[in-house]
Amino acid sequence: MEHWKEHLRTGVLPLLAAVVIGVVVGAVDALFGRVLLAIGEVRDAHFFPLVVGLPLAGALIAWVYRRWGGPCGQGMGLIFAAGREEAPAIPLRLIPLILGGTWLTHLTGGSAGREGVAVQIGATIGHGLSRRLDQTHHRLYLVAGMAAGFGGLFRTPLAAACFALEVGTAGALDLRALLSTLAGAYTASAVSGALGLEKFTVELTPFTPDARGWCALLVCGVLFGLVGGLFVWALRSAKSALAQKLPNPVIRAAGVGAVLALLLLLLGGGRYSGLGTNLIALATGGGDVLPFDWALKLLFTVCTLAAGFQGGEVTPLFSIGASLGAVLGPVLGLPGAWCAALAYAAVFGGASNTLLAPILIGCEVFGYSALPLLFPVCALSYVCSGSGSIYGAQRTLSDAIFSN
């Protein structure tokens, strides 16, 4: 009986709970994602009056987090700490704080993503449920929530499951949570899709590289990894430098917001605001991508997030990668759309220090026929990006071994 009770607690109960988590998180993702898309349309239609409010929005977000945020200000660091039992709980107030902060960031022209929001919301819901059902195996619930957040927002459940399993410790997979993670990701994806959140997909023209093409692809893998590593270094450096020069978070967000607003106005529009899906569409659809688009998107995203605005890094990384690939492809004799697709996944992998998630998100977005090219390019990017990650609390495998 004790054996079957333990099996129920570690196998059946987390699996059933993951379905519940997936339903709840999928519904929240659908709300968050659809509102975010509507906000993007409003911003694009009224860009100039709204971007003037960027410094005020930054100051308000920083003040609210300073007044009521508490540990929520740690962002993904709090999620990792809760998974390692280094934090007792994830406050439920994280959900409205991060939703409101992200919507306000995007409305006023900040360059930020959305996955960090969804993953934190999913983890909060999963961890909260575990505290009521089974505190002993709380990590199974938290990881299922993370996968549900990612899978419900991007509607890429396989990539979401692998992301949740591998992002906590680089180079390791916590396979104890595999079934519950898959259940959470697939359920959330189905629910958000049923509630009207569309999945981004691109159909690529078949491409079989020759020997020269393979050499070019290997060069791309190295370059994509270096750009992913550059993003990590720039973000960490900017956060450190701004915290030293402007220790007051309200003044920091307002000051950097004012500079960003001025730069966006001088550039004449919101090309580098928001998620960056405009650049992804141009890059993968054969549109007009400028040689410096990827660098400016990187710069605006780093400054926005380092200043204290809310959002994630992943969608801007997709945008940076796709823009870089579209420019680099023709130079190396590769189809621009294919190079953009490979960079879309590989730059994300290099910056997040993950391997399976970028390969699978590339397959789920661009088709599984891209797998033979995605695997070596993403593997090279993973190796060449260094050991850093956009998630500062991510551990390496050796860290995890010695900590245990």
Coordinates of C-alpha atoms in Angstrom, one line a residue:
M1 CA 0.0 0.0 0.0
E2 CA 2.8 2.4 0.8
H3 CA 4.3 1.8 -2.6
W4 CA 1.0 2.5 -4.4
K5 CA 0.5 5.6 -2.3
E6 CA 3.9 6.9 -3.3
H7 CA 3.2 6.1 -6.9
L8 CA -0.1 8.1 -6.7
R9 CA 1.7 11.1 -5.2
T10 CA 4.6 11.1 -7.6
G11 CA 2.9 9.9 -10.8
V12 CA -0.9 10.1 -11.0
L13 CA -1.6 13.1 -8.8
P14 CA 0.9 15.5 -10.5
L15 CA -0.3 14.3 -14.0
L16 CA -3.9 15.2 -13.1
A17 CA -2.9 18.4 -11.5
A18 CA -0.9 19.3 -14.6
V19 CA -4.1 19.1 -16.7
V20 CA -5.8 21.5 -14.2
I21 CA -2.8 23.8 -14.3
G22 CA -2.8 23.7 -18.1
V23 CA -6.5 24.7 -18.3
V24 CA -6.0 27.7 -15.9
V25 CA -2.7 28.8 -17.4
G26 CA -4.0 28.4 -21.0
A27 CA -6.9 30.6 -20.2
V28 CA -4.7 33.3 -18.6
D29 CA -2.2 33.0 -21.6
A30 CA -5.1 33.6 -24.0
L31 CA -6.2 36.7 -22.2
F32 CA -2.6 38.0 -21.8
G33 CA -1.7 37.2 -25.4
R34 CA -4.8 38.6 -27.0
V35 CA -4.7 41.8 -25.0
L36 CA -1.0 42.2 -25.8
L37 CA -1.8 41.9 -29.5
A38 CA -4.5 44.5 -29.2
I39 CA -2.2 46.8 -27.3
G40 CA 0.4 46.5 -30.1
E41 CA -2.2 47.6 -32.7
V42 CA -3.2 50.6 -30.6
R43 CA 0.5 51.5 -30.1
D44 CA 1.2 51.3 -33.8
A45 CA -1.8 53.4 -34.7
H46 CA -1.0 56.1 -32.1
F47 CA 2.8 55.7 -31.7
F48 CA 4.0 59.2 -31.3
P49 CA 1.6 60.3 -28.5
L50 CA 2.0 57.0 -26.6
V51 CA 5.8 56.7 -26.8
V52 CA 6.1 60.1 -25.0
G53 CA 4.7 58.3 -22.0
L54 CA 7.5 55.7 -21.9
P55 CA 9.4 57.4 -19.1
L56 CA 6.3 57.8 -17.0
A57 CA 5.3 54.2 -17.6
G58 CA 8.8 53.1 -16.5
A59 CA 8.6 55.2 -13.3
L60 CA 5.1 53.8 -12.5
I61 CA 6.2 50.2 -13.0
A62 CA 9.3 50.6 -10.9
W63 CA 7.3 52.4 -8.1
V64 CA 4.6 49.8 -8.0
Y65 CA 7.2 47.0 -7.8
R66 CA 9.1 48.8 -5.2
R67 CA 6.0 49.5 -3.1
W68 CA 4.2 46.1 -3.5
G69 CA 6.5 43.8 -5.4
G70 CA 8.7 42.4 -2.7
P71 CA 10.3 39.2 -4.0
C72 CA 8.4 39.5 -7.3
G73 CA 11.0 41.9 -8.5
Q74 CA 13.4 39.0 -8.8
G75 CA 11.5 37.8 -11.9
M76 CA 12.7 34.4 -13.1
G77 CA 15.2 34.3 -10.3
L78 CA 12.3 33.8 -7.9
I79 CA 10.9 30.9 -10.0
F80 CA 14.3 29.1 -10.0
A81 CA 14.7 29.8 -6.2
A82 CA 11.2 28.3 -5.5
G83 CA 12.1 25.2 -7.6
R84 CA 15.2 24.7 -5.5
E85 CA 13.3 25.3 -2.2
E86 CA 15.4 28.4 -1.7
A87 CA 12.2 30.5 -1.6
P88 CA 9.1 29.5 0.5
A89 CA 6.5 30.7 -1.9
I90 CA 5.7 32.7 -5.1
P91 CA 3.3 35.5 -4.1
L92 CA 0.0 35.4 -6.1
R93 CA 0.3 39.2 -6.5
L94 CA 3.1 38.5 -9.1
I95 CA 0.4 37.7 -11.6
P96 CA -1.3 41.1 -11.8
L97 CA 2.0 43.0 -11.3
I98 CA 3.7 41.3 -14.2
L99 CA 0.6 41.5 -16.5
G100 CA 0.0 45.2 -15.9
G101 CA 3.7 46.0 -16.1
T102 CA 4.2 44.2 -19.4
W103 CA 1.0 45.6 -21.0
L104 CA 2.1 49.1 -20.0
T105 CA 5.7 48.5 -21.3
H106 CA 4.3 47.5 -24.7
L107 CA 1.7 50.2 -24.9
T108 CA 4.3 52.9 -24.6
G109 CA 6.8 51.5 -27.0
G110 CA 9.2 49.5 -24.9
S111 CA 11.1 46.7 -26.6
A112 CA 10.3 43.5 -24.6
G113 CA 9.0 40.0 -24.9
R114 CA 6.2 38.0 -23.3
E115 CA 7.5 34.5 -22.5
G116 CA 8.9 35.6 -19.1
V117 CA 5.4 36.7 -18.1
A118 CA 3.7 33.5 -19.2
V119 CA 6.4 31.2 -17.5
Q120 CA 6.2 33.2 -14.3
I121 CA 2.4 33.1 -14.2
G122 CA 2.4 29.3 -14.9
A123 CA 5.0 28.7 -12.2
T124 CA 3.1 30.8 -9.7
I125 CA -0.1 28.8 -10.4
G126 CA 1.7 25.4 -10.3
H127 CA 3.6 26.2 -7.2
G128 CA 0.5 27.5 -5.5
L129 CA -1.4 24.3 -6.3
S130 CA 1.4 22.2 -5.0
R131 CA 1.3 23.9 -1.6
R132 CA -2.3 22.7 -1.2
L133 CA -1.9 19.2 -2.7
D134 CA 1.7 17.9 -2.2
Q135 CA 4.5 20.1 -0.9
T136 CA 6.9 17.2 -1.0
H137 CA 7.0 17.0 -4.8
H138 CA 6.3 20.7 -5.5
R139 CA 8.9 20.9 -8.2
L140 CA 6.8 18.6 -10.5
Y141 CA 3.9 21.1 -10.2
L142 CA 6.2 24.2 -10.7
V143 CA 7.8 22.8 -13.8
A144 CA 4.5 21.7 -15.3
G145 CA 3.3 25.3 -14.7
M146 CA 6.3 26.7 -16.5
A147 CA 5.7 24.4 -19.5
A148 CA 2.0 25.4 -19.5
G149 CA 2.9 29.1 -19.5
F150 CA 5.3 28.7 -22.4
G151 CA 3.2 26.2 -24.3
G152 CA 0.0 28.1 -23.9
L153 CA 1.5 31.4 -25.2
F154 CA 3.5 30.2 -28.1
R155 CA 1.4 27.1 -28.8
T156 CA 4.5 25.0 -29.1
P157 CA 4.0 22.3 -26.5
L158 CA 7.0 20.1 -27.2
A159 CA 9.4 23.0 -27.1
A160 CA 7.6 24.3 -24.0
A161 CA 8.1 20.9 -22.2
C162 CA 11.8 20.7 -23.0
F163 CA 12.3 24.4 -22.1
A164 CA 10.8 23.8 -18.6
L165 CA 12.8 20.6 -18.1
E166 CA 16.2 22.0 -19.2
V167 CA 16.3 25.7 -18.4
G168 CA 16.8 25.3 -14.6
T169 CA 20.1 23.4 -15.0
A170 CA 22.0 23.8 -18.2
G171 CA 23.0 20.4 -19.5
A172 CA 20.5 18.4 -17.5
L173 CA 16.9 17.2 -17.8
D174 CA 14.7 16.5 -14.8
L175 CA 12.8 13.6 -16.4
R176 CA 10.8 12.9 -13.3
A177 CA 8.6 15.8 -14.4
L178 CA 8.4 14.6 -18.0
L179 CA 4.8 13.4 -18.1
S180 CA 3.3 16.1 -16.0
T181 CA 5.2 18.7 -18.0
L182 CA 3.9 17.4 -21.3
A183 CA 0.4 17.3 -19.9
G184 CA 0.6 20.9 -18.8
A185 CA 2.1 22.1 -22.0
Y186 CA -0.3 20.3 -24.3
T187 CA -3.4 21.2 -22.3
A188 CA -2.5 24.9 -22.1
S189 CA -1.8 25.0 -25.8
A190 CA -5.1 23.4 -26.6
V191 CA -7.0 25.8 -24.2
S192 CA -5.4 29.0 -25.4
G193 CA -6.0 27.9 -29.0
A194 CA -9.6 27.2 -28.3
L195 CA -9.9 30.7 -26.8
G196 CA -8.6 32.3 -30.0
L197 CA -4.9 32.7 -29.5
E198 CA -3.3 31.9 -32.9
K199 CA 0.0 30.0 -33.4
F200 CA 2.7 31.6 -35.5
T201 CA 3.9 29.2 -38.3
V202 CA 5.8 29.7 -41.5
E203 CA 6.0 27.4 -44.5
L204 CA 9.5 27.2 -46.0
T205 CA 10.4 26.3 -49.5
P206 CA 12.3 23.0 -49.5
F207 CA 16.0 23.5 -49.4
T208 CA 18.8 20.9 -49.5
P209 CA 22.3 22.4 -49.0
D210 CA 25.3 21.2 -50.9
A211 CA 28.8 20.9 -49.4
R212 CA 29.4 24.7 -49.7
G213 CA 26.0 25.3 -48.2
W214 CA 26.8 23.0 -45.2
C215 CA 30.0 25.0 -44.6
A216 CA 28.0 28.2 -44.6
L217 CA 25.5 26.7 -42.2
L218 CA 28.3 25.8 -39.8
V219 CA 29.6 29.4 -40.0
C220 CA 26.0 30.5 -39.2
G221 CA 25.8 28.3 -36.1
V222 CA 29.0 29.9 -34.7
L223 CA 27.8 33.4 -35.5
F224 CA 24.3 32.8 -34.0
G225 CA 25.9 31.5 -30.8
L226 CA 28.2 34.6 -30.6
V227 CA 25.2 36.9 -31.0
G228 CA 23.3 35.0 -28.3
G229 CA 26.2 35.3 -26.0
L230 CA 26.5 39.0 -26.9
F231 CA 22.9 39.5 -25.8
V232 CA 23.5 37.9 -22.5
W233 CA 26.7 39.9 -21.8
A234 CA 25.1 43.2 -22.9
L235 CA 22.0 42.6 -20.7
R236 CA 24.0 41.7 -17.6
S237 CA 26.5 44.6 -18.2
A238 CA 23.7 47.1 -18.7
K239 CA 21.8 46.0 -15.6
S240 CA 25.0 46.3 -13.5
A241 CA 26.0 49.7 -14.9
L242 CA 22.6 51.2 -14.6
A243 CA 22.1 49.9 -11.0
Q244 CA 25.4 51.5 -10.0
K245 CA 24.9 54.9 -11.8
L246 CA 21.1 55.2 -11.0
P247 CA 20.5 53.2 -7.8
N248 CA 16.9 54.5 -7.4
P249 CA 14.8 52.2 -9.6
V250 CA 12.1 54.8 -10.3
I251 CA 14.6 57.4 -11.5
R252 CA 16.5 54.7 -13.5
A253 CA 13.4 53.5 -15.3
A254 CA 12.2 57.1 -16.0
G255 CA 15.6 58.3 -17.2
V256 CA 16.3 55.4 -19.5
G257 CA 12.7 55.5 -20.7
A258 CA 13.2 59.1 -21.7
V259 CA 16.3 58.3 -23.7
L260 CA 14.6 55.4 -25.4
A261 CA 11.5 57.5 -26.2
L262 CA 13.7 60.2 -27.8
L263 CA 15.6 57.6 -29.9
L264 CA 12.4 56.0 -31.1
L265 CA 11.0 59.4 -32.1
L266 CA 14.2 60.3 -33.9
L267 CA 14.1 56.9 -35.8
G268 CA 10.6 57.9 -36.9
G269 CA 8.4 55.1 -35.6
G270 CA 8.1 51.8 -33.7
R271 CA 10.1 49.5 -35.8
Y272 CA 12.1 48.4 -32.7
S273 CA 9.2 48.6 -30.2
G274 CA 7.2 45.8 -28.8
L275 CA 7.8 42.1 -29.5
G276 CA 9.6 42.4 -32.8
T277 CA 7.1 40.3 -34.7
N278 CA 7.2 42.9 -37.4
L279 CA 10.8 42.1 -38.1
I280 CA 10.2 38.4 -37.9
A281 CA 7.5 38.6 -40.5
L282 CA 9.8 40.6 -42.8
A283 CA 12.7 38.3 -42.3
T284 CA 10.8 35.0 -42.9
G285 CA 8.6 36.5 -45.6
G286 CA 11.3 38.0 -47.8
G287 CA 10.6 41.6 -46.8
D288 CA 12.9 44.5 -46.5
V289 CA 15.2 43.8 -43.6
L290 CA 17.9 46.4 -43.0
P291 CA 21.5 45.3 -42.2
F292 CA 21.4 46.9 -38.7
D293 CA 17.9 45.9 -37.7
W294 CA 19.1 43.0 -35.5
A295 CA 21.7 45.2 -33.7
L296 CA 19.2 48.0 -33.0
K297 CA 16.6 45.5 -31.8
L298 CA 19.2 44.0 -29.5
L299 CA 20.1 47.5 -28.2
F300 CA 16.6 48.6 -27.5
T301 CA 15.6 45.3 -25.8
V302 CA 18.7 45.3 -23.6
C303 CA 18.1 48.9 -22.5
T304 CA 14.4 48.4 -21.9
L305 CA 14.8 45.3 -19.7
A306 CA 17.9 46.7 -17.9
A307 CA 16.0 49.8 -17.0
G308 CA 13.3 47.8 -15.1
F309 CA 10.5 47.6 -17.6
Q310 CA 8.6 44.3 -17.7
G311 CA 8.4 41.6 -20.3
G312 CA 10.5 38.7 -21.5
E313 CA 13.6 38.2 -23.7
V314 CA 12.6 35.3 -25.9
T315 CA 10.4 36.9 -28.6
P316 CA 12.9 39.8 -29.1
L317 CA 15.6 37.1 -29.4
F318 CA 13.5 35.5 -32.1
S319 CA 13.3 38.9 -33.8
I320 CA 17.1 39.6 -33.5
G321 CA 17.9 36.2 -34.8
A322 CA 15.5 36.3 -37.7
S323 CA 16.7 39.8 -38.7
L324 CA 20.3 38.7 -38.5
G325 CA 19.7 35.5 -40.5
A326 CA 17.8 37.3 -43.3
V327 CA 20.8 39.6 -43.8
L328 CA 23.5 37.0 -43.4
G329 CA 21.9 34.3 -45.6
P330 CA 22.4 36.0 -49.0
V331 CA 25.9 37.0 -48.0
L332 CA 26.8 33.3 -47.4
G333 CA 24.8 32.0 -50.4
L334 CA 21.9 30.6 -48.3
P335 CA 18.2 31.3 -48.8
G336 CA 17.3 34.3 -46.6
A337 CA 14.1 32.8 -45.2
W338 CA 15.9 29.6 -44.3
C339 CA 18.7 31.4 -42.6
A340 CA 16.2 33.6 -40.8
A341 CA 14.4 30.5 -39.5
L342 CA 17.5 28.9 -38.3
A343 CA 18.7 32.0 -36.6
Y344 CA 15.2 32.5 -35.0
A345 CA 15.8 29.3 -33.1
A346 CA 19.6 29.3 -32.6
V347 CA 20.1 32.8 -31.2
F348 CA 17.4 32.0 -28.6
G349 CA 19.1 28.8 -27.8
G350 CA 22.5 30.5 -27.4
A351 CA 21.1 33.2 -25.2
S352 CA 19.0 30.9 -23.0
N353 CA 21.7 28.2 -22.8
T354 CA 19.3 25.5 -23.9
L355 CA 19.5 23.0 -26.8
L356 CA 16.3 20.9 -27.1
A357 CA 13.9 23.8 -26.7
P358 CA 15.2 25.9 -29.6
I359 CA 15.4 22.9 -31.9
L360 CA 11.8 21.9 -31.2
I361 CA 10.4 25.4 -31.4
G362 CA 12.1 25.7 -34.8
C363 CA 10.4 22.4 -35.8
E364 CA 7.0 23.5 -34.5
V365 CA 7.1 26.9 -36.2
F366 CA 8.8 26.1 -39.5
G367 CA 8.0 22.4 -39.9
Y368 CA 9.8 19.2 -39.0
S369 CA 11.5 19.1 -42.4
A370 CA 13.8 21.7 -40.9
L371 CA 15.1 19.3 -38.2
P372 CA 18.3 18.1 -40.1
L373 CA 19.4 21.7 -40.4
L374 CA 18.2 23.0 -37.1
F375 CA 20.0 20.4 -35.0
P376 CA 23.6 21.1 -36.1
V377 CA 23.1 24.9 -36.3
C378 CA 21.5 25.0 -32.8
A379 CA 24.1 22.7 -31.4
L380 CA 26.9 24.9 -32.6
S381 CA 25.1 28.0 -31.3
Y382 CA 24.7 26.3 -27.9
V383 CA 28.4 25.5 -27.7
C384 CA 29.7 28.8 -29.0
S385 CA 27.5 31.1 -26.9
G386 CA 29.4 30.4 -23.7
S387 CA 28.0 29.3 -20.4
G388 CA 26.0 32.5 -19.7
S389 CA 22.2 32.8 -19.9
I390 CA 19.6 35.4 -19.9
Y391 CA 18.4 33.7 -16.8
G392 CA 21.0 34.7 -14.2
A393 CA 19.8 32.1 -11.7
Q394 CA 20.3 29.2 -14.1
R395 CA 22.8 26.6 -12.8
T396 CA 25.3 24.6 -14.7
L397 CA 25.3 20.8 -14.2
S398 CA 28.5 20.9 -12.1
D399 CA 26.9 23.6 -9.9
A400 CA 23.9 21.3 -9.3
I401 CA 26.0 18.3 -8.5
F402 CA 28.1 20.1 -6.0
S403 CA 25.1 21.8 -4.4
N404 CA 23.6 18.4 -3.8

